[in-house]
Short mmCIF file of C-alpha atoms in Angstrom, two decimals:
data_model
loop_
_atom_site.label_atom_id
_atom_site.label_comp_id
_atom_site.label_asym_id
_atom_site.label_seq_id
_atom_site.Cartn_x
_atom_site.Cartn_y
_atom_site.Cartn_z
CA UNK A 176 24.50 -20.89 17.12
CA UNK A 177 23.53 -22.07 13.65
CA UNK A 178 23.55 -19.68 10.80
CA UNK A 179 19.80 -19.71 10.27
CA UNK A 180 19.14 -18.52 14.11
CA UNK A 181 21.42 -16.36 13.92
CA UNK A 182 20.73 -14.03 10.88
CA UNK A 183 16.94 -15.03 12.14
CA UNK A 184 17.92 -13.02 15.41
CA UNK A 185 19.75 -10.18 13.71
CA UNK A 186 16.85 -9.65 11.17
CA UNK A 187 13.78 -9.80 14.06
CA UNK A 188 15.82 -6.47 15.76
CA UNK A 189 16.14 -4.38 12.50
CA UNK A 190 13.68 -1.88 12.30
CA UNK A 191 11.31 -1.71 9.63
CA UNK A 192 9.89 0.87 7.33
CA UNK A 193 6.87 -0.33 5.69
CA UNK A 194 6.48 1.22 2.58
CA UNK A 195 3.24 0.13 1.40
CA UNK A 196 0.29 0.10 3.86
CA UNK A 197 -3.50 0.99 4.04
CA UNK A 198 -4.04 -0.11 8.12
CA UNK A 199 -3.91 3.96 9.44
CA UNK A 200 -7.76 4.04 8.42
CA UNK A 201 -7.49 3.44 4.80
CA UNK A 202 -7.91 6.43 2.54
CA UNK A 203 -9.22 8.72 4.38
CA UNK A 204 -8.73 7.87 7.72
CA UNK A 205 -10.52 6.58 11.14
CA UNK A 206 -12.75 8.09 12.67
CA UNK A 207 -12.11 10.93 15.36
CA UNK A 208 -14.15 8.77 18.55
CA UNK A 209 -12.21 5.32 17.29
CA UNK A 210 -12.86 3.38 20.19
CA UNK A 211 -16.53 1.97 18.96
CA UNK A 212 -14.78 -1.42 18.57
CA UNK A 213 -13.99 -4.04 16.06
CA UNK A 214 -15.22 -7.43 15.59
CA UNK A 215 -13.52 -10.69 14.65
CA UNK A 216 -15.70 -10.54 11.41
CA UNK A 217 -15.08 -7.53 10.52
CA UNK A 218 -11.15 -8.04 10.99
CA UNK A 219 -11.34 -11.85 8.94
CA UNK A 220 -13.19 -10.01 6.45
CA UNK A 221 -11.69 -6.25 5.95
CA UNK A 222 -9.98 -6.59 2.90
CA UNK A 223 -8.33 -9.52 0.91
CA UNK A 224 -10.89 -12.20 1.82
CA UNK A 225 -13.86 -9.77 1.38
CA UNK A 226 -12.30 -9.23 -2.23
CA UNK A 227 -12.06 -12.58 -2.84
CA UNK A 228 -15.51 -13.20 -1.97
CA UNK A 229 -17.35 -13.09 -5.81
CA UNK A 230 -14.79 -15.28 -7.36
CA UNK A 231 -16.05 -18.36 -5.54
CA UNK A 232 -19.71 -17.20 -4.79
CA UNK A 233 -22.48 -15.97 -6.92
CA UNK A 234 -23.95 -13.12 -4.49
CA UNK A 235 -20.20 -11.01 -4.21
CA UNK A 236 -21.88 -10.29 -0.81
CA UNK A 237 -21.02 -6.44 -0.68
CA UNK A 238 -21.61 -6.22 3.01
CA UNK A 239 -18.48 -7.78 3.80
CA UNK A 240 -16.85 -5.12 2.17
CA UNK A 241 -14.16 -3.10 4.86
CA UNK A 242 -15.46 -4.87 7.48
CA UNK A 243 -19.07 -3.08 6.77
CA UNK A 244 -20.67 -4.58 10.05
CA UNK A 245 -21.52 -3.38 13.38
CA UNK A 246 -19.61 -5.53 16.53
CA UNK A 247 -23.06 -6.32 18.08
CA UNK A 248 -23.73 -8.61 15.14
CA UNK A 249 -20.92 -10.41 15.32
CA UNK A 250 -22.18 -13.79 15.64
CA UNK A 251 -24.65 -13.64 12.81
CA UNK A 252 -21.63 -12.78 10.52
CA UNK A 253 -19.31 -15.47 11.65
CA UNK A 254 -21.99 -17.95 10.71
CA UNK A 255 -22.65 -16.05 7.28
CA UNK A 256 -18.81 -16.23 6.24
CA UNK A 257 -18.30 -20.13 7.57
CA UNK A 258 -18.88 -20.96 3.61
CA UNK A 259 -16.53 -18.71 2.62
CA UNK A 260 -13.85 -19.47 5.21
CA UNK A 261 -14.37 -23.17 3.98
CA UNK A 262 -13.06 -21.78 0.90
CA UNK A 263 -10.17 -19.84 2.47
CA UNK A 264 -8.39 -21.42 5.17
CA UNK A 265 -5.50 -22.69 2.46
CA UNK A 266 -5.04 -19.19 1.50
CA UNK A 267 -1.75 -17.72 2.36
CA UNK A 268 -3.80 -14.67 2.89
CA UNK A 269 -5.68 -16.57 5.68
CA UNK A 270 -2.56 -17.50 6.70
CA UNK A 271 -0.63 -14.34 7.80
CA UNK A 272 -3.85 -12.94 9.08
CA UNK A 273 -4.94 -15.91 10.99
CA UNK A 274 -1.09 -15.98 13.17
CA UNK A 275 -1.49 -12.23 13.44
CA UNK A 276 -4.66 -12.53 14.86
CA UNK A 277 -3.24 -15.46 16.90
CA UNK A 278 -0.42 -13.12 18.04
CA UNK A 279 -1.89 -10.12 19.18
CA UNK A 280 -5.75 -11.93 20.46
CA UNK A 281 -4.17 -15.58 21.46
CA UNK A 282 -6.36 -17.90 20.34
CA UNK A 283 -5.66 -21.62 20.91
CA UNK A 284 -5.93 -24.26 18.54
CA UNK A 285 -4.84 -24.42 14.84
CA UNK A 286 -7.51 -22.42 13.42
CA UNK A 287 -10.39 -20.15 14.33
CA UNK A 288 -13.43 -22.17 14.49
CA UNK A 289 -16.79 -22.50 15.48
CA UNK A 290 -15.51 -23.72 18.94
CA UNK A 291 -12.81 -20.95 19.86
CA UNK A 292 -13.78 -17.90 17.81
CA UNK A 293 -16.40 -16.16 20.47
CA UNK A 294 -13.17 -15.69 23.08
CA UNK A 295 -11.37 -14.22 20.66
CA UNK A 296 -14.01 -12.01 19.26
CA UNK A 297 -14.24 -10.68 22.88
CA UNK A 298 -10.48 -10.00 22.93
CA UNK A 299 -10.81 -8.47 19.59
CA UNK A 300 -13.54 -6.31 20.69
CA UNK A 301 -11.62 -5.47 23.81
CA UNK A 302 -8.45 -4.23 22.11
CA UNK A 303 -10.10 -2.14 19.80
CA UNK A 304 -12.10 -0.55 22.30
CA UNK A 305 -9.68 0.13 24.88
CA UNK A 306 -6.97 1.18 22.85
CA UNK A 307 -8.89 3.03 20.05
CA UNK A 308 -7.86 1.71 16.48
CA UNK A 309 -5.05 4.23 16.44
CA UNK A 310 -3.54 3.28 19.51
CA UNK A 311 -3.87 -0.36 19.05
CA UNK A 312 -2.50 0.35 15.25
CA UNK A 313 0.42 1.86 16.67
CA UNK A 314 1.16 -1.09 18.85
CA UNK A 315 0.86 -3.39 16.55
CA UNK A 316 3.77 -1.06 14.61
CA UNK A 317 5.99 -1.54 17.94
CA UNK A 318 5.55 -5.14 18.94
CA UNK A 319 6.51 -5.77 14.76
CA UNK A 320 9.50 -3.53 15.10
CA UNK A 321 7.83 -0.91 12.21
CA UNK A 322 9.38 2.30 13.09
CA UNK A 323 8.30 4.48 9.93
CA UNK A 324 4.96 3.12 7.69
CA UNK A 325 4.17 4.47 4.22
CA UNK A 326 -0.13 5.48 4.35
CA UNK A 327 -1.48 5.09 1.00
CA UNK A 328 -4.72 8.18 1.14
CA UNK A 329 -6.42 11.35 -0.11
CA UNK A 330 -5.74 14.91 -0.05
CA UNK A 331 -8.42 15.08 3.42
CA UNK A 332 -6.56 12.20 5.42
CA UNK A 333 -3.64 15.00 5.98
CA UNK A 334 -6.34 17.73 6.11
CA UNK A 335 -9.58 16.80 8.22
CA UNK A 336 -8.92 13.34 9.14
CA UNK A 337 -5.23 14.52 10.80
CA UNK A 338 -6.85 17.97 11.66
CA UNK A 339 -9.45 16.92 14.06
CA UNK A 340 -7.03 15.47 16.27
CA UNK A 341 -6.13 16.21 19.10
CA UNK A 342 -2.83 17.64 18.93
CA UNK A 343 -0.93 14.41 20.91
CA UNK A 344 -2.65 12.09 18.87
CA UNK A 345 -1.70 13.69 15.69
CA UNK A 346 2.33 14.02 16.42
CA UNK A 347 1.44 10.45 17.51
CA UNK A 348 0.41 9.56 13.63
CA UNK A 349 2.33 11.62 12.16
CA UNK A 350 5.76 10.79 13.57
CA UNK A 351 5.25 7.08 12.34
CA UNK A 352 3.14 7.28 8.76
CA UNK A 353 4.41 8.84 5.85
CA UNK A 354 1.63 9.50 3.68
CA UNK A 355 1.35 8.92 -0.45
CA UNK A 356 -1.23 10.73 -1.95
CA UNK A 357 -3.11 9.30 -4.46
CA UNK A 358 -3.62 10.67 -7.89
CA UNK A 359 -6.05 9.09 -9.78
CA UNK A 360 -8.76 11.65 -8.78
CA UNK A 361 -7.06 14.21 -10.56
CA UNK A 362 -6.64 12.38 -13.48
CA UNK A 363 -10.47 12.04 -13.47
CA UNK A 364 -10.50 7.97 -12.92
CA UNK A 365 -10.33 5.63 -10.16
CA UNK A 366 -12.91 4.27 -7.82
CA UNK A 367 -15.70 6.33 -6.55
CA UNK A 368 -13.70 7.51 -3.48
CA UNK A 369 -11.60 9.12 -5.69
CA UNK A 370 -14.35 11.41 -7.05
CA UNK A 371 -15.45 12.30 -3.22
CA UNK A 372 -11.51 13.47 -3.00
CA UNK A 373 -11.38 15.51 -5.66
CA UNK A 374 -14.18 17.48 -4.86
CA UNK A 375 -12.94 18.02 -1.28
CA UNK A 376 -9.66 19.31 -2.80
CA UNK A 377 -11.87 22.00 -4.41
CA UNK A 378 -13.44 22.37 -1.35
CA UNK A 379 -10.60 23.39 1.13
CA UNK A 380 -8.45 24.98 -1.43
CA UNK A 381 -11.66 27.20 -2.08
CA UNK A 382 -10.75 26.81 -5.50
CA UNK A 383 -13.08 25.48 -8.60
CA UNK A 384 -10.93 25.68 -12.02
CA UNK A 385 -12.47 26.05 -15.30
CA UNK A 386 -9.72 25.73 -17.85
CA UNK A 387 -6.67 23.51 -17.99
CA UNK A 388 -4.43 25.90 -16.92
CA UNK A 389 -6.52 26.93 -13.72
CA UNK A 390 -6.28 23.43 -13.19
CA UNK A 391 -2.55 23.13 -13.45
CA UNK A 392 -2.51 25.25 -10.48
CA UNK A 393 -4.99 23.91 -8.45
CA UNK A 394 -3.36 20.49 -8.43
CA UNK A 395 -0.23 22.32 -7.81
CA UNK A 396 -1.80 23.79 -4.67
CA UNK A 397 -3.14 20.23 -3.41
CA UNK A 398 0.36 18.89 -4.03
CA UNK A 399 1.59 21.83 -1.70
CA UNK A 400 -0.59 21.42 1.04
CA UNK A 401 -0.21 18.01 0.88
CA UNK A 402 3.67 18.64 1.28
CA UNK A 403 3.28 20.77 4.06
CA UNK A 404 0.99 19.08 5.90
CA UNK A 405 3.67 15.90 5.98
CA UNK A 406 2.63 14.41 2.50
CA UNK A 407 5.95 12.00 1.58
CA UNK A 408 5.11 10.81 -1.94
CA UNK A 409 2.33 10.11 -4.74
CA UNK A 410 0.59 6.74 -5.89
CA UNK A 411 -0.89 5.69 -8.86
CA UNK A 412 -3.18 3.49 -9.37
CA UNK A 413 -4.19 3.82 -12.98
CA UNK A 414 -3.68 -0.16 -13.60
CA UNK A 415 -7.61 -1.12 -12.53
CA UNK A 416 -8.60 1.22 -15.20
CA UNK A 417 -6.11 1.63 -17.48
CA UNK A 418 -3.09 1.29 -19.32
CA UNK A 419 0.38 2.94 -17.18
CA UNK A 420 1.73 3.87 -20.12
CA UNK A 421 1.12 7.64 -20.63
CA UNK A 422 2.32 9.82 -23.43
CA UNK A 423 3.33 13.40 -23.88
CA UNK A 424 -0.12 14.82 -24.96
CA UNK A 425 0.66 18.97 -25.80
CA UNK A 426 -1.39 21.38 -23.68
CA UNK A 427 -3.14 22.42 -26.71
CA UNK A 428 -4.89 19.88 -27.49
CA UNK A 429 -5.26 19.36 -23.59
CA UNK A 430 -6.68 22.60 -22.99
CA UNK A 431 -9.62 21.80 -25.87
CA UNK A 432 -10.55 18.76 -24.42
CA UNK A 433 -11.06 20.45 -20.99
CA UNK A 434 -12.99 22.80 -22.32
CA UNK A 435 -15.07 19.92 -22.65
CA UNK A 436 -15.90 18.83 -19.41
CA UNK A 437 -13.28 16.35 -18.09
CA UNK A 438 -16.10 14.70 -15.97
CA UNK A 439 -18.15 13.78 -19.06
CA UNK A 440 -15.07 12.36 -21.34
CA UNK A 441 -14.41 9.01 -21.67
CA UNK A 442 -12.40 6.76 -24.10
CA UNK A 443 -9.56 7.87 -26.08
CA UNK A 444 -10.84 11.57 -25.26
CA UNK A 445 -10.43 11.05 -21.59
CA UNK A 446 -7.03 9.10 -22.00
CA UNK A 447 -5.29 11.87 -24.18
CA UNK A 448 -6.45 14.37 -21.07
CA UNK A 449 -5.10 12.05 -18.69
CA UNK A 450 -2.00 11.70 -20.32
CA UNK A 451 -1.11 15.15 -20.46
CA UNK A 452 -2.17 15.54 -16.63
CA UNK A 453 0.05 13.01 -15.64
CA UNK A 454 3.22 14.65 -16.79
CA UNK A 455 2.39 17.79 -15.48
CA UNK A 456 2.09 16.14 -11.82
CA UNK A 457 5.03 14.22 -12.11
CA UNK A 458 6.59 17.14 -12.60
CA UNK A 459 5.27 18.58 -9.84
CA UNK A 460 5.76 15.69 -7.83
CA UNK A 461 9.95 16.23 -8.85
CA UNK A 462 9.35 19.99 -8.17
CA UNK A 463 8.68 19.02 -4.62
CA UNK A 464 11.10 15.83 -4.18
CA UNK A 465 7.57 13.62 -3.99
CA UNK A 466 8.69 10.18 -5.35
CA UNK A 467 5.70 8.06 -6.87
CA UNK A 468 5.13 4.85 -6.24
CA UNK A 469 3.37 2.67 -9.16
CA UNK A 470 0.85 -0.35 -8.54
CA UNK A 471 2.77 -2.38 -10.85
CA UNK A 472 2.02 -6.00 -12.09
CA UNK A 473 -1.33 -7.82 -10.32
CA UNK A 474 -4.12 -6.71 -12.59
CA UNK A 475 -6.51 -7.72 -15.35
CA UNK A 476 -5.41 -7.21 -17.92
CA UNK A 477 -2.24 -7.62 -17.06
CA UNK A 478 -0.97 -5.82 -19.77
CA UNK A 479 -2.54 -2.44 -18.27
CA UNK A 480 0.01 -2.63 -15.25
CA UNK A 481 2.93 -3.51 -17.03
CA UNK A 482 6.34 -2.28 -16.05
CA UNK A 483 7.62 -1.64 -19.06
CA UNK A 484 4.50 0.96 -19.74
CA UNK A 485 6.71 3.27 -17.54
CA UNK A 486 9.73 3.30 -19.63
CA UNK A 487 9.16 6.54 -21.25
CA UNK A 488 8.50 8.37 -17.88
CA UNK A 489 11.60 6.47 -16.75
CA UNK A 490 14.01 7.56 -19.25
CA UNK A 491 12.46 11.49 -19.91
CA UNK A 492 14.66 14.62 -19.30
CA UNK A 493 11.91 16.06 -18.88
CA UNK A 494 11.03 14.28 -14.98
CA UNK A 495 14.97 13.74 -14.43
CA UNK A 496 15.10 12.91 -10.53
CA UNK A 497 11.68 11.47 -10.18
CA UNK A 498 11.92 8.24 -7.84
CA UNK A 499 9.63 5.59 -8.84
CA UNK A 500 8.69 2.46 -6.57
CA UNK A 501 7.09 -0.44 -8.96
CA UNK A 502 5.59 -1.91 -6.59
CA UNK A 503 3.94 -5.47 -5.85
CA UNK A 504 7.55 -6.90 -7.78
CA UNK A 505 5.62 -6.29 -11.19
CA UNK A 506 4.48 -9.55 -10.89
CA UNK A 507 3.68 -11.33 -13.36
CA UNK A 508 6.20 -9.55 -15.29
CA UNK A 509 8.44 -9.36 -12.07
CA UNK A 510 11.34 -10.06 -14.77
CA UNK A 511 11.22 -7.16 -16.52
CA UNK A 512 10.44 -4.83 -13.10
CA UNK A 513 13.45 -6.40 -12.19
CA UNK A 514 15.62 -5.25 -15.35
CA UNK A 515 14.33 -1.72 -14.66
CA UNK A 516 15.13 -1.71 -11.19
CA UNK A 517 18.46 -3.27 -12.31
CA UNK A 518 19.06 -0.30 -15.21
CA UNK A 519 17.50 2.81 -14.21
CA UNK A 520 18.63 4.88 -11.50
CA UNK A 521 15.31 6.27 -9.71
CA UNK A 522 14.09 3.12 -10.40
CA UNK A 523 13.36 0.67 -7.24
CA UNK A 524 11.69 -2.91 -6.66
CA UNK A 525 9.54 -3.39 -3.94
CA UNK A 526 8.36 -6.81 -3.05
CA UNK A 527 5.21 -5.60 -1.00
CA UNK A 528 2.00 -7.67 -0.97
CA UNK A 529 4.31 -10.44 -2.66
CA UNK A 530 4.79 -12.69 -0.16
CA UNK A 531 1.63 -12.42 1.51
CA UNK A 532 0.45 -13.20 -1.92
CA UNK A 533 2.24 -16.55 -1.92
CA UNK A 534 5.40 -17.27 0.34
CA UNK A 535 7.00 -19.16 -2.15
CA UNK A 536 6.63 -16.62 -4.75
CA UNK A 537 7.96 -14.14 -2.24
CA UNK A 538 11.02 -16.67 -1.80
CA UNK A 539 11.85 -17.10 -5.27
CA UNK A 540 11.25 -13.01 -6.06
CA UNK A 541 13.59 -11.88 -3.18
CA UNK A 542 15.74 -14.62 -4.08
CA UNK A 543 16.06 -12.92 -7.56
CA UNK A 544 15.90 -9.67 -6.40
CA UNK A 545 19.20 -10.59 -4.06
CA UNK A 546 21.03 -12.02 -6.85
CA UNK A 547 19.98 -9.05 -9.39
CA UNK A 548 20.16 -5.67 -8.04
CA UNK A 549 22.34 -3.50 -6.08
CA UNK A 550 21.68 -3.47 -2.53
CA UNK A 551 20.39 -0.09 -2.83
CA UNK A 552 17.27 -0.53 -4.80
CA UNK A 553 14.65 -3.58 -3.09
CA UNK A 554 12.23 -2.05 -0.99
CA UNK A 555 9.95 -3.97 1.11
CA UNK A 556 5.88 -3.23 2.42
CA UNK A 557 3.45 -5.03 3.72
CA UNK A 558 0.03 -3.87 1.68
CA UNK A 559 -2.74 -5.05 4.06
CA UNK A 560 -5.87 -3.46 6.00
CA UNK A 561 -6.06 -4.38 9.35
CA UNK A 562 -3.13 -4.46 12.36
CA UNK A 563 -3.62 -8.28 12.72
CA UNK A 564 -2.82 -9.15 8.63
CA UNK A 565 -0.21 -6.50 9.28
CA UNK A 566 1.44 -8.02 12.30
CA UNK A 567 1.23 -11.43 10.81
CA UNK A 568 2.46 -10.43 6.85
CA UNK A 569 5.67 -8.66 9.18
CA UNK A 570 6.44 -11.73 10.78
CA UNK A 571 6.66 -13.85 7.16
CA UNK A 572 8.55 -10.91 5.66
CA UNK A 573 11.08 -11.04 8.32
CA UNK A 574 11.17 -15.05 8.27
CA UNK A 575 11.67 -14.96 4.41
CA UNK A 576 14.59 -12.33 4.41
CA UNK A 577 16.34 -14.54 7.30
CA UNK A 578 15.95 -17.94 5.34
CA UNK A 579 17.03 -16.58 1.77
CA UNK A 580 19.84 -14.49 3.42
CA UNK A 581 21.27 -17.52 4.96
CA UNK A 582 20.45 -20.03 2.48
CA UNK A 583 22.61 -17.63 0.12
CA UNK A 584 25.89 -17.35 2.65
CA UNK A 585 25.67 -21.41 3.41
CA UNK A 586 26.07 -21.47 -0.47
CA UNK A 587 29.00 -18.89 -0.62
CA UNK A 588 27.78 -16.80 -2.56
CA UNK A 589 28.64 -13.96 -0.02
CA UNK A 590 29.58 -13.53 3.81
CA UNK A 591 27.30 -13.49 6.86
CA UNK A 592 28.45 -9.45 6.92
CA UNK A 593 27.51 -8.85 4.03
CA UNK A 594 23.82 -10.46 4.67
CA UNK A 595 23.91 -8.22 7.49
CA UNK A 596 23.90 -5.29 5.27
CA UNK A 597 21.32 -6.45 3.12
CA UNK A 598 18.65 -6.92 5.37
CA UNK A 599 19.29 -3.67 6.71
CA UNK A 600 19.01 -2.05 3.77
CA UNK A 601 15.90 -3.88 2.81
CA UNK A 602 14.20 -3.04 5.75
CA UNK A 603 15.07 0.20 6.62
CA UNK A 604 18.48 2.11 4.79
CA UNK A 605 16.41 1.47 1.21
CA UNK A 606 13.32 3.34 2.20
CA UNK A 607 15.46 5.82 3.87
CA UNK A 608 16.75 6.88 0.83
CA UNK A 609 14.06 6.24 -1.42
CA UNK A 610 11.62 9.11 0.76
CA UNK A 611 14.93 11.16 1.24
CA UNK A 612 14.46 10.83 5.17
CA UNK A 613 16.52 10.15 7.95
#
């Protein structure tokens, strides 16, 4: 059997722990009666192409948004989004969506088009209504061979989305995601959602602090009933509105500037607050053996979501045993993630959303990451919205590992055992380690 089959074969039966995904119902989960269906629309237009949508059209046609449609107007919106698609169907982004959607709905034909697409919105419709998102969700997980998945959401996802449950259907989420709970709410920043989370936090810790040191606690209590309700790490996202570099600010001058209102500061006021915050959950996050994982890299300005920004939290005493994921490679400063990754030791590289980004990209980064690191410290996630991107982003990620892996023993540069162990430890040993789980 050639060498490319082969390690192609070996790497299709590892099982995968994606550590970067938002398909579980997003950030605060699906809703309890999940079986009201999903359209083909609202699946080609859930998340990367809906963001897309303002950089090649004047209206940024918000309605597309999450898939923000109901199924019974399904055809209306596949005619609205034919001058978008137009735009799209190059994308690599279309791409691993389009074969996952292909893969799990069968479609014939190289595209979806105007000829083929009302089948397989019926099968789309179908699935999602006789499964129930969850369900289908989950078998989307088993047909990619994703054993463990990594749920970036809010404090309430764990708490009233998890909660209302019935009790099978929550060991049935549970034993799969691993949720990361995001902090930018308590940093006072972030999108809108992140506001709504926060004040839910108050809300079923039936606690409403006043002073920076009340607050202290309270986000010490959401980061404990987080834990306990199966919470596995942190995220932040501070890169859309921010820089990730954050300095020691002393709880003095923190305390004064709470006094203040945190929800009315802004500028350097709100930054010096938010830099003292930080620390404090970091530390909490160590306290509890929370690693964080960092949206690294693919921003504007770039500069905001630079690697390097994270060097003092990297190399402080003070957070000695934090784990910290930079993920989405760093890129465009991938090099330098890469150095950090390559010095620190609770430092890790994790290629998700890269090669859905662009598969040559994700080549050349895994390529470097291969050549670079210790096998211990590249971590791998997919990053995507709906089961079908999922299913199809899996199938590249495994490809790409396979082709690089072999392309790398054909060249000597070390055996076909040894490729073995890499791709196991990319897929699953690395996470293993990285969430301290079994």
């Amino acid at each position: 059997m050639p060498l490319a089959e082969e390690m192609k074969r070996y790497v299709d039966q590892i099982p995968f722990f994606d550590t970067h995904s938002h398909v579980a119902g997003f950030d605060f989960g699906s809703p309890l009666d999940d079986k009201q269906g999903r359209s083909l629309p609202q699946i080609l237009m859930n998340d990367y192409l809906a963001y897309l949508a303002s950089s090649c059209f004047d209206d940024l046609q918000s309605a597309f948004k999450n898939g923000g449609w109901t199924v019974g107007e399904a055809e209306a919106h596949f005619q609205a989004i034919q001058p978008l698609l137009a735009r799209y169907r190059h994308l690599s982004t279309y791409a691993v969506l389009r074969e996952g959607i292909r893969e799990l709905h069968h479609f014939e034909g190289a595209d979806i088009t105007m000829e083929n697409w009302k089948k397989t919105n019926e099968k789309v419709v179908e699935a999602y209504r006789t499964h129930g998102e969850r369900a289908w969700q989950r078998a989307a997980c088993q047909r990619a061979g994703v054993a463990r998945q990594t749920q970036i959401c809010f404090l309430p996802y764990v708490t009233d989305h998890w909660g209302q449950l019935p009790a099978e259907e929550r060991k049935a989420q549970s034993d799969y995601l691993a949720p990361s709970l995001v902090l930018d709410g308590y940093l006072f920043t972030g999108f809108a959602s992140n506001k709504i989370a926060r004040a839910r936090s108050k809300e079923l810790l039936n606690f409403y602090p006043t002073t920076h040191r009340e607050y202290l606690e309270f986000c010490g209590r959401v980061f404990d009933l987080f834990h306990r309700e199966g919470g596995k790490s942190v995220k932040l996202l501070a890169a859309y509105t921010r820089s990730i570099r954050f300095e020691e600010v002393p709880d003095s001058a923190a305390a004064d500037l709470f006094s203040d209102d945190p929800e009315k500061l802004s500028g350097d006021r709100l930054r010096l607050l938010q830099d003292n915050l930080l620390w404090h959950l970091l530390e909490m996050a160590v306290a509890r053996r929370l690693p964080l994982i960092v949206h690294t890299g693919y921003n504007w300005p770039t500069e905001w979501g630079h690697p390097e920004n994270l060097m003092n939290i990297l190399r402080s005493p003070r957070l000695r045993g934090l784990k910290v994921d930079l993920c989405h490679s760093g890129w465009p400063n991938h090099g330098e993630a890469l150095i950090l990754a390559r010095t620190y030791r609770g430092c890790f590289f994790n290629l998700c959303w890269t090669p859905m980004l662009s598969p040559e990209l994700g080549r050349h980064i895994l390529s470097m990451a291969i050549d670079m690191l210790p096998r211990n410290k590249i971590l791998m996630g997919t990053d995507c919205g709906t089961a079908e991107a999922f299913v199809g982003t899996v199938r590249l990620i495994r490809n790409q590992i396979a082709e690089v892996l072999a392309e790398k023993v054909l060249a000597r540069q070390f055996s076909a055992e040894i490729a073995r162990e890499l791709a196991r430890a990319i897929l699953w040993d690395n996470p293993c380690e990285f969430y301290g789980m079994s």
